[in-house]
């Protein structure tokens, strides 16, 4: 069985706009494999290159070196099997919540009746029944994230890339969204790459946690299998001894990198 | 489902009454300005303090009562309608053609880096050129009828709209664009569903200027050579030193410029419902 995603020895070097001789290598020699149906969390200090990795997986950014494969096919342009939940607001402000969710199906050429019926069902599923006709600026941050989630999931992508989807939300909302996400995933197990810098969130959600080093030249410094039983209760699982053990194990490996990353942000 | 939306007509009524005091002050200012004009130009009301001859002030600045009477006669006798019609048709044509061309070229150039690199110096040159100077040339090319005025208006409108669309396309949020691509949008769908709506808010910002300039193009064109239009009337009156008619023409043009601007604002409100408005939560 082909893997959902294979990043093979990826290197991403950015050229500075003003000075073409100045380059910054965000990611170096990184290999990441995601099996079909696997939920992988990527954690790492801020600015280390997590979004860059997802952009490469989505086909939005061409790596300077290395190759990308999705379900056995080498990537050439946009990864059409992937859905991408962006870190920043990505809803079209000129479309209502309903029209935003229906957009992907509409692009496929599906009839409007059908797209709107499905979009209504998805908005209801993410808890936004009654917000169909709101424009993005009339929604709260959490509601916008839900719309984005519905917009991505309605396409039924085979692999879902999520870039810190809940990081702008308060702690309680974030945990609730995590719970809802897991319930949706439990019913329809797709491959997921979930980027976060919240280690607790990563452990609670995933099958495997990949820890990245601080930039520049980011690369994975550790992989941890999370064998907590499923289905999980995201809210309760944080108290179990097994969870705490994993947390302290991974945190020990991460701590130095986080401090390094923080110092770099300060000097930049 | 829509229970969160404020009742639209009730909101409109309320906002009209809320604006009543403001409208009152605006009217008061208008009336005072006319009074001031009247007092300063009337040969009998005040001793003249600048001109030796008490009739000189009225000769140079006109008299508001006569100006208003002139306007009144124009509309009552119906003498003005054909001229106004000509000017408005020229304005509308220039506005429409210039806007369509501006949107089209703006999208095209903004999406084709190669073309825009080649044409950049030419576009900058055309824009920097004082294009009103083209009016006599257009008269030679297109004759003294409507076409030459429309051409002048188009050259004025085109660049404003063009630059705004160009800017609007360049400022499309890269995240929204990437998101649409991930959702499977083709190049044409991106144009239709991302670039165009994103550029529209810039276009509307420019349409207020554009409609004014279309008007300027029409009137200046008429002024420089024609046989009809409000600009032509003003030119005629100047020829015989009929200052009151000149001022009547100017007032008429100002009023119509305001009406055209309101029309754009109205269209903007209808078409841009998705934009956040600063006072939106007031009645919600
Ligand atoms: N287009 C670009 N041009 C130049 N440098 C870039 C570009 N994109 C990213 N970088 C740099 O690459 C590094 C990694 O960026 P990236 O957005 O992947 O970080 P991240 O891990 O997602 O950070 P955060 O957790 O804050 O979102 C950063 O130092 C950033 O400045
Ligand atoms: Mg990021």
PDB file of N, CA and C in Angstrom, chain A residues 58 60 78-79 82 84 86 89-95 104 106-107 130 132-135 137-138 151 155, chain B residues 1-2 4-5 173 175-176 178-185 189 193-194 197-198 273-277 280:
ATOM      1  N   UNK A  58       1.550  20.237   0.134  1.00  0.00           N
ATOM      2  CA  UNK A  58       0.367  20.649  -0.618  1.00  0.00           C
ATOM      3  C   UNK A  58       0.693  20.927  -2.078  1.00  0.00           C
ATOM      4  N   UNK A  60       2.220  23.653  -2.987  1.00  0.00           N
ATOM      5  CA  UNK A  60       2.208  25.107  -3.173  1.00  0.00           C
ATOM      6  C   UNK A  60       3.621  25.666  -3.248  1.00  0.00           C
ATOM      7  N   UNK A  78      -0.140  21.364  -7.719  1.00  0.00           N
ATOM      8  CA  UNK A  78      -0.998  21.225  -6.537  1.00  0.00           C
ATOM      9  C   UNK A  78      -1.310  19.753  -6.241  1.00  0.00           C
ATOM     10  N   UNK A  79      -1.264  19.411  -4.972  1.00  0.00           N
ATOM     11  CA  UNK A  79      -1.601  18.055  -4.551  1.00  0.00           C
ATOM     12  C   UNK A  79      -3.117  17.931  -4.462  1.00  0.00           C
ATOM     13  N   UNK A  82      -5.026  16.403  -1.465  1.00  0.00           N
ATOM     14  CA  UNK A  82      -4.865  17.001  -0.142  1.00  0.00           C
ATOM     15  C   UNK A  82      -5.878  18.112   0.099  1.00  0.00           C
ATOM     16  N   UNK A  84      -6.239  21.470   2.731  1.00  0.00           N
ATOM     17  CA  UNK A  84      -5.286  22.275   3.504  1.00  0.00           C
ATOM     18  C   UNK A  84      -6.052  23.270   4.354  1.00  0.00           C
ATOM     19  N   UNK A  86      -5.450  26.359   6.451  1.00  0.00           N
ATOM     20  CA  UNK A  86      -4.331  27.284   6.590  1.00  0.00           C
ATOM     21  C   UNK A  86      -4.234  27.887   7.988  1.00  0.00           C
ATOM     22  N   UNK A  89      -6.366  33.314   8.117  1.00  0.00           N
ATOM     23  CA  UNK A  89      -7.697  33.360   7.523  1.00  0.00           C
ATOM     24  C   UNK A  89      -7.627  33.134   6.026  1.00  0.00           C
ATOM     25  N   UNK A  90      -8.382  32.173   5.532  1.00  0.00           N
ATOM     26  CA  UNK A  90      -8.330  31.879   4.103  1.00  0.00           C
ATOM     27  C   UNK A  90      -9.714  31.894   3.482  1.00  0.00           C
ATOM     28  N   UNK A  91     -10.741  32.286   4.255  1.00  0.00           N
ATOM     29  CA  UNK A  91     -12.088  32.332   3.693  1.00  0.00           C
ATOM     30  C   UNK A  91     -12.196  33.507   2.735  1.00  0.00           C
ATOM     31  N   UNK A  92     -13.020  33.331   1.694  1.00  0.00           N
ATOM     32  CA  UNK A  92     -13.240  34.429   0.761  1.00  0.00           C
ATOM     33  C   UNK A  92     -14.223  35.404   1.397  1.00  0.00           C
ATOM     34  N   UNK A  93     -13.785  36.634   1.671  1.00  0.00           N
ATOM     35  CA  UNK A  93     -14.646  37.563   2.420  1.00  0.00           C
ATOM     36  C   UNK A  93     -15.903  37.953   1.657  1.00  0.00           C
ATOM     37  N   UNK A  94     -15.918  37.749   0.339  1.00  0.00           N
ATOM     38  CA  UNK A  94     -17.090  38.136  -0.453  1.00  0.00           C
ATOM     39  C   UNK A  94     -18.098  37.001  -0.572  1.00  0.00           C
ATOM     40  N   UNK A  95     -17.861  35.894   0.123  1.00  0.00           N
ATOM     41  CA  UNK A  95     -18.817  34.795   0.104  1.00  0.00           C
ATOM     42  C   UNK A  95     -19.329  34.546   1.517  1.00  0.00           C
ATOM     43  N   UNK A 104     -15.554  24.621  -3.074  1.00  0.00           N
ATOM     44  CA  UNK A 104     -14.776  23.537  -3.663  1.00  0.00           C
ATOM     45  C   UNK A 104     -15.605  22.679  -4.602  1.00  0.00           C
ATOM     46  N   UNK A 106     -18.330  23.582  -6.064  1.00  0.00           N
ATOM     47  CA  UNK A 106     -18.693  24.433  -7.195  1.00  0.00           C
ATOM     48  C   UNK A 106     -17.568  24.430  -8.234  1.00  0.00           C
ATOM     49  N   UNK A 107     -16.317  24.510  -7.765  1.00  0.00           N
ATOM     50  CA  UNK A 107     -15.181  24.494  -8.693  1.00  0.00           C
ATOM     51  C   UNK A 107     -15.132  23.187  -9.463  1.00  0.00           C
ATOM     52  N   UNK A 130     -27.548  27.785  11.286  1.00  0.00           N
ATOM     53  CA  UNK A 130     -28.081  29.129  11.542  1.00  0.00           C
ATOM     54  C   UNK A 130     -27.088  30.227  11.243  1.00  0.00           C
ATOM     55  N   UNK A 132     -25.535  30.265   8.216  1.00  0.00           N
ATOM     56  CA  UNK A 132     -25.288  30.041   6.793  1.00  0.00           C
ATOM     57  C   UNK A 132     -25.034  31.337   6.032  1.00  0.00           C
ATOM     58  N   UNK A 133     -25.819  32.378   6.361  1.00  0.00           N
ATOM     59  CA  UNK A 133     -25.779  33.588   5.539  1.00  0.00           C
ATOM     60  C   UNK A 133     -24.842  34.656   6.066  1.00  0.00           C
ATOM     61  N   UNK A 134     -24.012  34.316   7.047  1.00  0.00           N
ATOM     62  CA  UNK A 134     -23.080  35.307   7.575  1.00  0.00           C
ATOM     63  C   UNK A 134     -21.858  35.423   6.685  1.00  0.00           C
ATOM     64  N   UNK A 135     -21.383  36.650   6.550  1.00  0.00           N
ATOM     65  CA  UNK A 135     -20.107  36.848   5.874  1.00  0.00           C
ATOM     66  C   UNK A 135     -18.983  36.662   6.887  1.00  0.00           C
ATOM     67  N   UNK A 137     -16.641  38.412   8.008  1.00  0.00           N
ATOM     68  CA  UNK A 137     -16.384  39.448   9.013  1.00  0.00           C
ATOM     69  C   UNK A 137     -17.456  39.489  10.092  1.00  0.00           C
ATOM     70  N   UNK A 138     -18.546  38.727   9.883  1.00  0.00           N
ATOM     71  CA  UNK A 138     -19.591  38.685  10.911  1.00  0.00           C
ATOM     72  C   UNK A 138     -19.457  37.457  11.802  1.00  0.00           C
ATOM     73  N   UNK A 151     -15.140  23.672   4.983  1.00  0.00           N
ATOM     74  CA  UNK A 151     -14.749  23.943   3.600  1.00  0.00           C
ATOM     75  C   UNK A 151     -13.733  22.909   3.110  1.00  0.00           C
ATOM     76  N   UNK A 155     -14.690  18.406   0.731  1.00  0.00           N
ATOM     77  CA  UNK A 155     -14.047  17.892  -0.475  1.00  0.00           C
ATOM     78  C   UNK A 155     -13.633  16.430  -0.302  1.00  0.00           C
TER      79      UNK A 155
ATOM     80  N   UNK B   1     -33.728  31.437  10.498  1.00  0.00           N
ATOM     81  CA  UNK B   1     -32.354  31.417   9.992  1.00  0.00           C
ATOM     82  C   UNK B   1     -31.773  32.811   9.956  1.00  0.00           C
ATOM     83  N   UNK B   2     -32.582  33.785   9.558  1.00  0.00           N
ATOM     84  CA  UNK B   2     -32.051  35.141   9.406  1.00  0.00           C
ATOM     85  C   UNK B   2     -32.349  36.037  10.604  1.00  0.00           C
ATOM     86  N   UNK B   4     -30.815  36.998  13.000  1.00  0.00           N
ATOM     87  CA  UNK B   4     -29.770  37.894  13.515  1.00  0.00           C
ATOM     88  C   UNK B   4     -29.650  39.163  12.680  1.00  0.00           C
ATOM     89  N   UNK B   5     -30.248  39.133  11.516  1.00  0.00           N
ATOM     90  CA  UNK B   5     -30.119  40.305  10.648  1.00  0.00           C
ATOM     91  C   UNK B   5     -31.061  41.412  11.108  1.00  0.00           C
ATOM     92  N   UNK B 173      -5.041  38.523  -1.342  1.00  0.00           N
ATOM     93  CA  UNK B 173      -4.380  37.814  -0.263  1.00  0.00           C
ATOM     94  C   UNK B 173      -3.816  36.484  -0.777  1.00  0.00           C
ATOM     95  N   UNK B 175      -3.002  33.933   0.796  1.00  0.00           N
ATOM     96  CA  UNK B 175      -3.594  32.778   1.479  1.00  0.00           C
ATOM     97  C   UNK B 175      -4.929  32.412   0.848  1.00  0.00           C
ATOM     98  N   UNK B 176      -5.759  33.419   0.550  1.00  0.00           N
ATOM     99  CA  UNK B 176      -7.047  33.157  -0.087  1.00  0.00           C
ATOM    100  C   UNK B 176      -6.827  32.514  -1.453  1.00  0.00           C
ATOM    101  N   UNK B 178      -4.158  30.725  -2.409  1.00  0.00           N
ATOM    102  CA  UNK B 178      -3.675  29.354  -2.220  1.00  0.00           C
ATOM    103  C   UNK B 178      -4.832  28.447  -1.808  1.00  0.00           C
ATOM    104  N   UNK B 179      -5.701  28.965  -0.957  1.00  0.00           N
ATOM    105  CA  UNK B 179      -6.834  28.167  -0.502  1.00  0.00           C
ATOM    106  C   UNK B 179      -7.740  27.788  -1.677  1.00  0.00           C
ATOM    107  N   UNK B 180      -8.035  28.771  -2.540  1.00  0.00           N
ATOM    108  CA  UNK B 180      -8.885  28.490  -3.699  1.00  0.00           C
ATOM    109  C   UNK B 180      -8.216  27.450  -4.599  1.00  0.00           C
ATOM    110  N   UNK B 181      -6.897  27.552  -4.741  1.00  0.00           N
ATOM    111  CA  UNK B 181      -6.192  26.562  -5.559  1.00  0.00           C
ATOM    112  C   UNK B 181      -6.311  25.174  -4.941  1.00  0.00           C
ATOM    113  N   UNK B 182      -6.167  25.103  -3.625  1.00  0.00           N
ATOM    114  CA  UNK B 182      -6.274  23.800  -2.966  1.00  0.00           C
ATOM    115  C   UNK B 182      -7.684  23.231  -3.120  1.00  0.00           C
ATOM    116  N   UNK B 183      -8.663  24.114  -3.221  1.00  0.00           N
ATOM    117  CA  UNK B 183     -10.046  23.649  -3.399  1.00  0.00           C
ATOM    118  C   UNK B 183     -10.325  23.283  -4.853  1.00  0.00           C
ATOM    119  N   UNK B 184      -9.299  23.387  -5.685  1.00  0.00           N
ATOM    120  CA  UNK B 184      -9.426  22.877  -7.049  1.00  0.00           C
ATOM    121  C   UNK B 184      -9.829  23.901  -8.084  1.00  0.00           C
ATOM    122  N   UNK B 185      -9.689  25.195  -7.782  1.00  0.00           N
ATOM    123  CA  UNK B 185     -10.093  26.213  -8.749  1.00  0.00           C
ATOM    124  C   UNK B 185      -9.145  26.223  -9.944  1.00  0.00           C
ATOM    125  N   UNK B 189     -11.489  29.963 -13.011  1.00  0.00           N
ATOM    126  CA  UNK B 189     -12.284  30.099 -11.784  1.00  0.00           C
ATOM    127  C   UNK B 189     -11.605  31.041 -10.798  1.00  0.00           C
ATOM    128  N   UNK B 193     -13.652  34.039  -9.427  1.00  0.00           N
ATOM    129  CA  UNK B 193     -14.094  33.945  -8.035  1.00  0.00           C
ATOM    130  C   UNK B 193     -13.120  34.550  -7.024  1.00  0.00           C
ATOM    131  N   UNK B 194     -11.897  34.837  -7.442  1.00  0.00           N
ATOM    132  CA  UNK B 194     -10.951  35.413  -6.477  1.00  0.00           C
ATOM    133  C   UNK B 194     -10.441  36.782  -6.939  1.00  0.00           C
ATOM    134  N   UNK B 197     -13.572  39.569  -7.644  1.00  0.00           N
ATOM    135  CA  UNK B 197     -14.215  40.142  -6.452  1.00  0.00           C
ATOM    136  C   UNK B 197     -13.229  40.910  -5.586  1.00  0.00           C
ATOM    137  N   UNK B 198     -12.004  40.428  -5.516  1.00  0.00           N
ATOM    138  CA  UNK B 198     -11.032  41.127  -4.692  1.00  0.00           C
ATOM    139  C   UNK B 198     -10.702  42.497  -5.279  1.00  0.00           C
ATOM    140  N   UNK B 273     -22.100  44.116  -0.274  1.00  0.00           N
ATOM    141  CA  UNK B 273     -22.671  43.804   1.041  1.00  0.00           C
ATOM    142  C   UNK B 273     -21.707  43.043   1.932  1.00  0.00           C
ATOM    143  N   UNK B 274     -20.731  42.384   1.313  1.00  0.00           N
ATOM    144  CA  UNK B 274     -19.853  41.542   2.125  1.00  0.00           C
ATOM    145  C   UNK B 274     -18.805  42.342   2.883  1.00  0.00           C
ATOM    146  N   UNK B 275     -18.689  43.632   2.555  1.00  0.00           N
ATOM    147  CA  UNK B 275     -17.638  44.403   3.223  1.00  0.00           C
ATOM    148  C   UNK B 275     -18.079  44.851   4.604  1.00  0.00           C
ATOM    149  N   UNK B 276     -17.184  44.737   5.585  1.00  0.00           N
ATOM    150  CA  UNK B 276     -17.529  45.223   6.912  1.00  0.00           C
ATOM    151  C   UNK B 276     -17.757  46.727   6.873  1.00  0.00           C
ATOM    152  N   UNK B 277     -18.817  47.181   7.556  1.00  0.00           N
ATOM    153  CA  UNK B 277     -19.060  48.612   7.628  1.00  0.00           C
ATOM    154  C   UNK B 277     -18.829  49.059   9.054  1.00  0.00           C
ATOM    155  N   UNK B 280     -21.720  48.887  11.628  1.00  0.00           N
ATOM    156  CA  UNK B 280     -22.623  47.774  11.428  1.00  0.00           C
ATOM    157  C   UNK B 280     -23.301  47.287  12.712  1.00  0.00           C
TER     158      UNK B 280
END
